[in-house]
PDB file of C-alpha atoms in Angstrom:
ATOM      1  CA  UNK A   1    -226.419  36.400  78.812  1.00  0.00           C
ATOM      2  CA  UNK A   2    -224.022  37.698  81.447  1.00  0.00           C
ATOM      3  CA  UNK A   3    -223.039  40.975  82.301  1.00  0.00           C
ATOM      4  CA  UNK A   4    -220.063  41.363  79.630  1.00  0.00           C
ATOM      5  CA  UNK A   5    -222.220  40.523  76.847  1.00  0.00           C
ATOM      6  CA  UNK A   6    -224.691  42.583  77.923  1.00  0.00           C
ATOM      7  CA  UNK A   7    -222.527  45.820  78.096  1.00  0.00           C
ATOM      8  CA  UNK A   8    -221.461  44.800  74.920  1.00  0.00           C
ATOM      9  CA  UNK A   9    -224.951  44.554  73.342  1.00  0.00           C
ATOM     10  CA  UNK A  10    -225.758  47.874  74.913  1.00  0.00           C
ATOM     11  CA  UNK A  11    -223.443  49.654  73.124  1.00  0.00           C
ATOM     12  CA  UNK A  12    -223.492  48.182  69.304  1.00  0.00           C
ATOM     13  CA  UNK A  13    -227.242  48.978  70.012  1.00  0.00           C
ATOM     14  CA  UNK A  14    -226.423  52.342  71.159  1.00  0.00           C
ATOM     15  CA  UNK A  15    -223.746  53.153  68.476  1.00  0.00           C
ATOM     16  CA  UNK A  16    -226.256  51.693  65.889  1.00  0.00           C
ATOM     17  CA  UNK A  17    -229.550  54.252  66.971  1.00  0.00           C
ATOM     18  CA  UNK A  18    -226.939  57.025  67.353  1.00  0.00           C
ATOM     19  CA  UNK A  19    -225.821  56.604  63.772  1.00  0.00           C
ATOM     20  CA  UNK A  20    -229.456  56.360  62.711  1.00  0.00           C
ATOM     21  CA  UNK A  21    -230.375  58.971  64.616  1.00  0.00           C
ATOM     22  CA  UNK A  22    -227.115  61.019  63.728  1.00  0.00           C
ATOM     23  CA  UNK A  23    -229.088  63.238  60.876  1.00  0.00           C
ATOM     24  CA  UNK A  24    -232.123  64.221  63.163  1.00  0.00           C
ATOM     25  CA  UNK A  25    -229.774  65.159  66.368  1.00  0.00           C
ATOM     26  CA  UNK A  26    -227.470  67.098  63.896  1.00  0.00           C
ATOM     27  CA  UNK A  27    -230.789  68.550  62.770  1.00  0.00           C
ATOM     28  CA  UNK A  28    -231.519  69.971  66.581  1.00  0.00           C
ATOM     29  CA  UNK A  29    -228.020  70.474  67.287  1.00  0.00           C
ATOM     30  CA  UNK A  30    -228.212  72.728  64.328  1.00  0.00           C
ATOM     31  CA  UNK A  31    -231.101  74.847  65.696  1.00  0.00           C
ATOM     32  CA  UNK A  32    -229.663  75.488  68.981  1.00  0.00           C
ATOM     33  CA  UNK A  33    -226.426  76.586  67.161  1.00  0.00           C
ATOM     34  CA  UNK A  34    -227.463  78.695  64.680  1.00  0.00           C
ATOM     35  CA  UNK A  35    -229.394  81.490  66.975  1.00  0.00           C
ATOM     36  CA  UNK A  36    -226.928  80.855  69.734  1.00  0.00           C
ATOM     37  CA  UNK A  37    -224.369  81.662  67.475  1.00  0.00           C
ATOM     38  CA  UNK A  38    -226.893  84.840  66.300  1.00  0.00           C
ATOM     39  CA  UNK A  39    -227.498  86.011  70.316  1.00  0.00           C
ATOM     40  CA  UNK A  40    -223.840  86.013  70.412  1.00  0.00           C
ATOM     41  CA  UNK A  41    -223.083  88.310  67.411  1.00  0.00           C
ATOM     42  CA  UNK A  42    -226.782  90.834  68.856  1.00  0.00           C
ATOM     43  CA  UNK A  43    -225.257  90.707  72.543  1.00  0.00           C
ATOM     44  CA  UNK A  44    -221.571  91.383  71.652  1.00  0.00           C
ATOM     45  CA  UNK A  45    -220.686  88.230  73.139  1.00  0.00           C
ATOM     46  CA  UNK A  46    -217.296  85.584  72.457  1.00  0.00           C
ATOM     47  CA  UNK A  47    -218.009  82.413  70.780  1.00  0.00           C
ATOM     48  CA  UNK A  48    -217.453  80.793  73.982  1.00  0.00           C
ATOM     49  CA  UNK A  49    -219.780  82.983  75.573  1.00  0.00           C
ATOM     50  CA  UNK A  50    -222.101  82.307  73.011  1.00  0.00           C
ATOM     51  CA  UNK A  51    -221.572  78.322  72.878  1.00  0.00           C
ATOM     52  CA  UNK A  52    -221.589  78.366  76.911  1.00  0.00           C
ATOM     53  CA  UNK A  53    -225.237  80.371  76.835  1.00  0.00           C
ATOM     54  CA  UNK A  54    -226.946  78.076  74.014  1.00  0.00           C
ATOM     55  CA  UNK A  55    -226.210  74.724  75.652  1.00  0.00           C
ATOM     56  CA  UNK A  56    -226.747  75.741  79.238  1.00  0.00           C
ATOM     57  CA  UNK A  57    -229.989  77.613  77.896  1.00  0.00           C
ATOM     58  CA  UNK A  58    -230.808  74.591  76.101  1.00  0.00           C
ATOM     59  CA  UNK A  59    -230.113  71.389  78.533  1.00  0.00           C
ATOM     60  CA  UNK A  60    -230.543  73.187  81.827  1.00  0.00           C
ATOM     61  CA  UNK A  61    -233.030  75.925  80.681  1.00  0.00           C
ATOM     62  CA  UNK A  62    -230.462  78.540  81.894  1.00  0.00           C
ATOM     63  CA  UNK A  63    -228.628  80.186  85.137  1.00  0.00           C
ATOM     64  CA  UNK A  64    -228.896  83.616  84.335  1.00  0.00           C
ATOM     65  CA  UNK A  65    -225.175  84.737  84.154  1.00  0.00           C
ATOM     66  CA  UNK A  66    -225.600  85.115  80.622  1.00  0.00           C
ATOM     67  CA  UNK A  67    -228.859  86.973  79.865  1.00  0.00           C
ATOM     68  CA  UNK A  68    -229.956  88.250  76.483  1.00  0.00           C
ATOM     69  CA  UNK A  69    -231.485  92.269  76.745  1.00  0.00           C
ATOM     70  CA  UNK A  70    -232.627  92.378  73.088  1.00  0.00           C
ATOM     71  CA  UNK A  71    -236.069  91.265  72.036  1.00  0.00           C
ATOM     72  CA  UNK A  72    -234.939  89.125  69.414  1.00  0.00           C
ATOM     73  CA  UNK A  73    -232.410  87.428  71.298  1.00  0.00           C
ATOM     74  CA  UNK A  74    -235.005  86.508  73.584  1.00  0.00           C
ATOM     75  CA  UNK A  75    -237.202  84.971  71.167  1.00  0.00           C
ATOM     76  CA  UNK A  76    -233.875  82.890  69.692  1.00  0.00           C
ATOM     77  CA  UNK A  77    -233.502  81.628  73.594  1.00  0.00           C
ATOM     78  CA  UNK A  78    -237.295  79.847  73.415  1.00  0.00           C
ATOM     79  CA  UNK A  79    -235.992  78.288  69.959  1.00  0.00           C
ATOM     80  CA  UNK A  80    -232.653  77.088  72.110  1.00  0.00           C
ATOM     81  CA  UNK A  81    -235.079  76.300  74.640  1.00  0.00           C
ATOM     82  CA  UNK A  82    -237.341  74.231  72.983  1.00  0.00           C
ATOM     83  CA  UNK A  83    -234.748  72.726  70.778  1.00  0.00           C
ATOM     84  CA  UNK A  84    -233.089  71.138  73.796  1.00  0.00           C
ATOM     85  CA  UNK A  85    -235.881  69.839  75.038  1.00  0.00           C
ATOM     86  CA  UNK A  86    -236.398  68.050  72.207  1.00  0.00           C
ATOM     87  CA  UNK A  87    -232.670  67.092  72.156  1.00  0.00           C
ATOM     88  CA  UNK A  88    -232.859  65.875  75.416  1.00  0.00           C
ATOM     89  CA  UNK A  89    -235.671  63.607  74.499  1.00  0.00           C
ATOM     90  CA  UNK A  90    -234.229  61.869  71.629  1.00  0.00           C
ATOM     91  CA  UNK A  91    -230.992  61.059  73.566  1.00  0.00           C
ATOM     92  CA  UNK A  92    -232.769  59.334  76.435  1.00  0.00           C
ATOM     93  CA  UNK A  93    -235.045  57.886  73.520  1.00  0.00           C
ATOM     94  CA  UNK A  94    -231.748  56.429  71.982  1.00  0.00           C
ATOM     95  CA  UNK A  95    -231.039  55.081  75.334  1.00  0.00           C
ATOM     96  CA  UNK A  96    -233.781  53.904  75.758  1.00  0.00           C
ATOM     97  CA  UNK A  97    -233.592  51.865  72.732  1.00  0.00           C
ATOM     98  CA  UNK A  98    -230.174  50.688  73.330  1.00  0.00           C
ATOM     99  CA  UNK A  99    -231.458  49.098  76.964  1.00  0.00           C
ATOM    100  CA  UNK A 100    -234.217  47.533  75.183  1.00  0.00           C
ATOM    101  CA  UNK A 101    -231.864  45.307  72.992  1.00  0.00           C
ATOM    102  CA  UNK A 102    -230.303  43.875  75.977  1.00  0.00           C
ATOM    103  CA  UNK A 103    -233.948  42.683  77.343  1.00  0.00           C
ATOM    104  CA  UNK A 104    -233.482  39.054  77.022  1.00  0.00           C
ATOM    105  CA  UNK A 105    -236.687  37.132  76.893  1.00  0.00           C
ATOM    106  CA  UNK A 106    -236.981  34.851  79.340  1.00  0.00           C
ATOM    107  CA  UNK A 107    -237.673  32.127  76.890  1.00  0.00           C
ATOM    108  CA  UNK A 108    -234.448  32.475  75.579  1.00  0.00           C
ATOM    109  CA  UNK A 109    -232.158  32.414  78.253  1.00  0.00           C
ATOM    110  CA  UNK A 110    -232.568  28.371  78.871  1.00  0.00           C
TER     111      UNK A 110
END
């Protein structure tokens, strides 16, 4: 298999885990959302604030220009948290996955 069939393998593999995957990642992208959205409307925060705090809360764990003061809105920031952890894990999962269906056995390349 050479390269260009390779790349090409790697992504019908990854477009075919993403669209199984689709209703479990829209299921996490969901929860980071929703009480981003929700720390946003406590803090008096803009929608882009609001987007702008949940994903950097949840893929980088945060750079603290955006801070919430409120109880709750803390305890929605470990949900965002923990959310993109788990996000972040079925991505590279999917990836993963897609790499492994370009693994040619070497019985099969003769």
């Amino acid at each position: 298999m050479d390269a260009r069939q390779k790349r090409h393998a790697f992504f019908f593999a990854l477009i075919g885990s993403f669209r199984v995957m689709w209703p479990v990642l829209s299921g996490v992208l969901a929860t980071m959302l929703v009480p981003g959205f929700l720390i946003g409307r406590i803090e008096d925060w803009g929608i882009g604030d609001s987007l702008y705090f949940t994903f950097v809360t949840g893929f980088t764990i945060g750079y603290g220009d955006f801070t919430p003061t409120h109880f709750s809105s803390r305890m929605l920031a470990v949900i965002i948290g923990f959310a993109g952890i788990v996000l972040t894990g079925l991505v590279a999962a999917v990836g993963v996955q897609a790499l492994r269906a370009t693994e040619v056995e070497p019985s099969q390349e003769q």
